[in-house]
PDB file of C-alpha atoms in Angstrom:
ATOM      1  CA  MET A   1       0.000   0.000   0.000  1.00  0.00           C
ATOM      2  CA  ALA A   2       1.442   3.380  -0.952  1.00  0.00           C
ATOM      3  CA  ILE A   3       0.997   6.592   0.970  1.00  0.00           C
ATOM      4  CA  ASN A   4      -1.284   9.098  -0.695  1.00  0.00           C
ATOM      5  CA  PRO A   5       1.113  11.398  -2.572  1.00  0.00           C
ATOM      6  CA  ARG A   6      -0.837  14.400  -1.340  1.00  0.00           C
ATOM      7  CA  ILE A   7       0.155  13.629   2.263  1.00  0.00           C
ATOM      8  CA  ASP A   8       3.795  13.345   1.253  1.00  0.00           C
ATOM      9  CA  ASP A   9       3.571  16.602  -0.694  1.00  0.00           C
ATOM     10  CA  LEU A  10       1.723  18.382   2.106  1.00  0.00           C
ATOM     11  CA  LEU A  11       4.231  17.363   4.754  1.00  0.00           C
ATOM     12  CA  LEU A  12       7.171  18.434   2.601  1.00  0.00           C
ATOM     13  CA  GLU A  13       5.544  21.623   1.333  1.00  0.00           C
ATOM     14  CA  LYS A  14       4.554  22.757   4.828  1.00  0.00           C
ATOM     15  CA  ASP A  15       7.789  21.491   6.422  1.00  0.00           C
ATOM     16  CA  LEU A  16       5.903  19.360   8.934  1.00  0.00           C
ATOM     17  CA  THR A  17       7.010  16.295  10.851  1.00  0.00           C
ATOM     18  CA  ILE A  18       4.826  13.354  11.822  1.00  0.00           C
ATOM     19  CA  SER A  19       4.994  10.496  14.313  1.00  0.00           C
ATOM     20  CA  VAL A  20       2.636   7.602  14.963  1.00  0.00           C
ATOM     21  CA  CYS A  21       1.359   5.533  17.861  1.00  0.00           C
ATOM     22  CA  GLU A  22      -0.292   2.353  16.646  1.00  0.00           C
ATOM     23  CA  SER A  23      -2.193  -0.451  18.256  1.00  0.00           C
ATOM     24  CA  CYS A  24      -4.392  -2.527  15.924  1.00  0.00           C
ATOM     25  CA  THR A  25      -2.383  -1.568  12.838  1.00  0.00           C
ATOM     26  CA  GLY A  26       0.773  -2.992  14.417  1.00  0.00           C
ATOM     27  CA  GLY A  27       3.214  -0.788  12.515  1.00  0.00           C
ATOM     28  CA  MET A  28       1.384  -0.740   9.199  1.00  0.00           C
ATOM     29  CA  LEU A  29       0.823   3.030   9.342  1.00  0.00           C
ATOM     30  CA  GLY A  30       4.493   3.767   9.948  1.00  0.00           C
ATOM     31  CA  ALA A  31       5.475   1.265   7.253  1.00  0.00           C
ATOM     32  CA  THR A  32       3.081   2.872   4.782  1.00  0.00           C
ATOM     33  CA  ILE A  33       4.486   6.320   5.451  1.00  0.00           C
ATOM     34  CA  THR A  34       8.082   5.114   5.132  1.00  0.00           C
ATOM     35  CA  ASN A  35       7.400   3.255   1.865  1.00  0.00           C
ATOM     36  CA  ILE A  36       8.059   6.578   0.145  1.00  0.00           C
ATOM     37  CA  ALA A  37      11.680   7.505  -0.535  1.00  0.00           C
ATOM     38  CA  GLY A  38      12.555  10.692   1.304  1.00  0.00           C
ATOM     39  CA  SER A  39      10.110  10.080   4.150  1.00  0.00           C
ATOM     40  CA  SER A  40      12.980  10.669   6.572  1.00  0.00           C
ATOM     41  CA  HIS A  41      12.415  14.384   5.907  1.00  0.00           C
ATOM     42  CA  TYR A  42       9.094  14.267   7.768  1.00  0.00           C
ATOM     43  CA  PHE A  43       8.651  10.922   9.564  1.00  0.00           C
ATOM     44  CA  LEU A  44      10.284  10.941  13.002  1.00  0.00           C
ATOM     45  CA  GLY A  45       9.244   7.556  14.348  1.00  0.00           C
ATOM     46  CA  GLY A  46       6.557   5.585  16.040  1.00  0.00           C
ATOM     47  CA  ILE A  47       5.403   3.486  18.935  1.00  0.00           C
ATOM     48  CA  ILE A  48       3.628   0.176  18.475  1.00  0.00           C
ATOM     49  CA  ALA A  49       1.509   0.108  21.607  1.00  0.00           C
ATOM     50  CA  TYR A  50      -0.253  -3.190  21.158  1.00  0.00           C
ATOM     51  CA  SER A  51      -0.699  -4.085  24.821  1.00  0.00           C
ATOM     52  CA  ASP A  52      -2.288  -1.968  27.544  1.00  0.00           C
ATOM     53  CA  ARG A  53       1.005  -2.115  29.435  1.00  0.00           C
ATOM     54  CA  VAL A  54       2.835  -0.464  26.541  1.00  0.00           C
ATOM     55  CA  LYS A  55      -0.014   2.008  26.037  1.00  0.00           C
ATOM     56  CA  LYS A  56       0.435   3.045  29.667  1.00  0.00           C
ATOM     57  CA  ASN A  57       4.196   2.770  30.227  1.00  0.00           C
ATOM     58  CA  VAL A  58       5.508   3.830  26.820  1.00  0.00           C
ATOM     59  CA  ALA A  59       2.704   5.624  24.979  1.00  0.00           C
ATOM     60  CA  GLY A  60       1.602   7.690  27.966  1.00  0.00           C
ATOM     61  CA  VAL A  61      -2.034   6.632  28.303  1.00  0.00           C
ATOM     62  CA  SER A  62      -3.193   7.051  31.888  1.00  0.00           C
ATOM     63  CA  SER A  63      -4.283   4.040  33.927  1.00  0.00           C
ATOM     64  CA  GLY A  64      -7.518   5.865  34.663  1.00  0.00           C
ATOM     65  CA  THR A  65      -8.323   6.236  30.978  1.00  0.00           C
ATOM     66  CA  LEU A  66      -7.646   2.564  30.292  1.00  0.00           C
ATOM     67  CA  GLU A  67      -9.739   1.469  33.290  1.00  0.00           C
ATOM     68  CA  ARG A  68     -12.641   3.816  32.620  1.00  0.00           C
ATOM     69  CA  TYR A  69     -12.850   3.800  28.810  1.00  0.00           C
ATOM     70  CA  GLY A  70     -10.724   0.865  27.685  1.00  0.00           C
ATOM     71  CA  ALA A  71      -7.948   0.558  25.134  1.00  0.00           C
ATOM     72  CA  VAL A  72     -10.357   1.005  22.228  1.00  0.00           C
ATOM     73  CA  SER A  73     -11.811   4.436  22.894  1.00  0.00           C
ATOM     74  CA  ALA A  74     -11.673   8.029  21.741  1.00  0.00           C
ATOM     75  CA  GLN A  75     -10.020   8.982  25.030  1.00  0.00           C
ATOM     76  CA  THR A  76      -7.212   6.454  24.619  1.00  0.00           C
ATOM     77  CA  ALA A  77      -6.640   7.487  20.994  1.00  0.00           C
ATOM     78  CA  LYS A  78      -6.387  11.149  22.061  1.00  0.00           C
ATOM     79  CA  GLU A  79      -3.849  10.381  24.765  1.00  0.00           C
ATOM     80  CA  MET A  80      -1.799   8.245  22.374  1.00  0.00           C
ATOM     81  CA  ALA A  81      -1.725  10.978  19.701  1.00  0.00           C
ATOM     82  CA  HIS A  82      -0.859  13.701  22.173  1.00  0.00           C
ATOM     83  CA  ALA A  83       1.872  11.654  23.850  1.00  0.00           C
ATOM     84  CA  VAL A  84       3.596  10.522  20.638  1.00  0.00           C
ATOM     85  CA  LYS A  85       3.575  14.105  19.346  1.00  0.00           C
ATOM     86  CA  GLN A  86       5.215  15.305  22.550  1.00  0.00           C
ATOM     87  CA  ARG A  87       7.660  12.430  22.959  1.00  0.00           C
ATOM     88  CA  MET A  88       8.844  12.515  19.344  1.00  0.00           C
ATOM     89  CA  LYS A  89       8.701  16.327  19.232  1.00  0.00           C
ATOM     90  CA  SER A  90       6.810  16.151  15.949  1.00  0.00           C
ATOM     91  CA  ASP A  91       4.341  18.622  14.507  1.00  0.00           C
ATOM     92  CA  ILE A  92       1.718  15.907  14.070  1.00  0.00           C
ATOM     93  CA  GLY A  93       0.935  12.883  16.234  1.00  0.00           C
ATOM     94  CA  VAL A  94      -1.325  10.166  14.856  1.00  0.00           C
ATOM     95  CA  ALA A  95      -2.858   7.343  16.882  1.00  0.00           C
ATOM     96  CA  VAL A  96      -4.837   4.285  15.854  1.00  0.00           C
ATOM     97  CA  THR A  97      -6.515   1.901  18.281  1.00  0.00           C
ATOM     98  CA  GLY A  98      -9.207  -0.645  17.535  1.00  0.00           C
ATOM     99  CA  VAL A  99     -10.408  -4.210  17.262  1.00  0.00           C
ATOM    100  CA  ALA A 100      -9.026  -5.785  14.081  1.00  0.00           C
ATOM    101  CA  GLY A 101     -10.476  -9.220  14.777  1.00  0.00           C
ATOM    102  CA  PRO A 102     -11.350 -11.869  14.092  1.00  0.00           C
ATOM    103  CA  GLY A 103     -11.783 -12.211  17.869  1.00  0.00           C
ATOM    104  CA  GLY A 104     -11.774  -9.703  20.670  1.00  0.00           C
ATOM    105  CA  GLY A 105     -14.981  -7.914  19.774  1.00  0.00           C
ATOM    106  CA  THR A 106     -17.877  -7.338  22.159  1.00  0.00           C
ATOM    107  CA  ALA A 107     -21.399  -5.988  21.753  1.00  0.00           C
ATOM    108  CA  LYS A 108     -20.183  -2.502  22.757  1.00  0.00           C
ATOM    109  CA  LYS A 109     -16.872  -2.742  20.911  1.00  0.00           C
ATOM    110  CA  PRO A 110     -17.326  -4.982  17.885  1.00  0.00           C
ATOM    111  CA  VAL A 111     -14.672  -6.206  15.493  1.00  0.00           C
ATOM    112  CA  GLY A 112     -13.936  -3.385  13.077  1.00  0.00           C
ATOM    113  CA  LEU A 113     -14.327  -0.575  15.634  1.00  0.00           C
ATOM    114  CA  VAL A 114     -11.382   1.809  15.259  1.00  0.00           C
ATOM    115  CA  TYR A 115     -10.558   5.210  16.712  1.00  0.00           C
ATOM    116  CA  ILE A 116      -8.101   7.477  14.925  1.00  0.00           C
ATOM    117  CA  ALA A 117      -6.757  10.609  16.600  1.00  0.00           C
ATOM    118  CA  VAL A 118      -4.583  13.324  15.094  1.00  0.00           C
ATOM    119  CA  ALA A 119      -2.877  15.964  17.216  1.00  0.00           C
ATOM    120  CA  PHE A 120      -1.665  18.995  15.227  1.00  0.00           C
ATOM    121  CA  ARG A 121      -0.648  22.241  16.848  1.00  0.00           C
ATOM    122  CA  GLU A 122      -3.356  22.923  19.445  1.00  0.00           C
ATOM    123  CA  LYS A 123      -5.932  20.881  17.555  1.00  0.00           C
ATOM    124  CA  MET A 124      -7.054  17.337  18.336  1.00  0.00           C
ATOM    125  CA  VAL A 125      -9.315  15.480  15.909  1.00  0.00           C
ATOM    126  CA  VAL A 126     -10.748  12.060  16.738  1.00  0.00           C
ATOM    127  CA  ARG A 127     -12.774   9.920  14.384  1.00  0.00           C
ATOM    128  CA  ARG A 128     -14.693   6.719  15.104  1.00  0.00           C
ATOM    129  CA  PHE A 129     -14.964   4.100  12.385  1.00  0.00           C
ATOM    130  CA  LEU A 130     -16.687   0.738  12.089  1.00  0.00           C
ATOM    131  CA  PHE A 131     -15.014  -1.157   9.266  1.00  0.00           C
ATOM    132  CA  ALA A 132     -16.349  -4.337   7.684  1.00  0.00           C
ATOM    133  CA  GLY A 133     -14.173  -7.187   6.529  1.00  0.00           C
ATOM    134  CA  GLY A 134     -11.471  -9.417   7.907  1.00  0.00           C
ATOM    135  CA  ARG A 135      -8.463  -8.499  10.000  1.00  0.00           C
ATOM    136  CA  GLN A 136      -6.285  -7.291   7.131  1.00  0.00           C
ATOM    137  CA  ALA A 137      -9.129  -5.234   5.652  1.00  0.00           C
ATOM    138  CA  VAL A 138      -9.687  -3.514   9.005  1.00  0.00           C
ATOM    139  CA  ARG A 139      -5.975  -2.766   9.312  1.00  0.00           C
ATOM    140  CA  ARG A 140      -5.698  -1.435   5.732  1.00  0.00           C
ATOM    141  CA  LEU A 141      -8.817   0.713   6.106  1.00  0.00           C
ATOM    142  CA  SER A 142      -7.472   2.055   9.398  1.00  0.00           C
ATOM    143  CA  VAL A 143      -4.244   3.164   7.712  1.00  0.00           C
ATOM    144  CA  GLN A 144      -6.049   4.705   4.726  1.00  0.00           C
ATOM    145  CA  ASN A 145      -8.418   6.606   6.974  1.00  0.00           C
ATOM    146  CA  ALA A 146      -5.654   7.732   9.342  1.00  0.00           C
ATOM    147  CA  LEU A 147      -3.890   9.312   6.362  1.00  0.00           C
ATOM    148  CA  ALA A 148      -7.169  10.910   5.249  1.00  0.00           C
ATOM    149  CA  VAL A 149      -7.669  12.445   8.701  1.00  0.00           C
ATOM    150  CA  VAL A 150      -4.093  13.756   8.658  1.00  0.00           C
ATOM    151  CA  ARG A 151      -4.762  15.373   5.272  1.00  0.00           C
ATOM    152  CA  GLU A 152      -8.005  16.874   6.599  1.00  0.00           C
ATOM    153  CA  VAL A 153      -6.273  18.326   9.654  1.00  0.00           C
ATOM    154  CA  ILE A 154      -3.324  19.770   7.704  1.00  0.00           C
ATOM    155  CA  CYS A 155      -5.644  21.365   5.165  1.00  0.00           C
ATOM    156  CA  GLY A 156      -7.856  22.778   7.907  1.00  0.00           C
ATOM    157  CA  GLY A 157     -10.916  20.799   6.906  1.00  0.00           C
TER     158      GLY A 157
END
């Protein structure tokens, strides 16, 4: 999967840096961004925070947030995006957390539920998605939509 050239162009044109904190995508977002030659000009790094322990101890999600809202929540996504932006000292922090499946879903948090958060300057945007399809489809759609939200935020949409 290739990064949308518009994101690459936007980051370069506006001299912005980006970092990622991923859960259900397991590094796919960072890999997609770095598939483009020259991505070292804007991509600073990422955290794969697959477990709650890593979300808390490395990604900076508070224990209270995880206990009250769970790992798959808007609140957790916000804290992940904010923390990775601060820790990597990037202009943009992107977080993805969700249930890729095939197991792990519940009535309240079904397979395919994904939260994407983007922190940019003083702005925080969080989107909730419910994707259909198998595990890989959910992961791919999460990456595609994370990049779309980044584009939206950069362009002020």
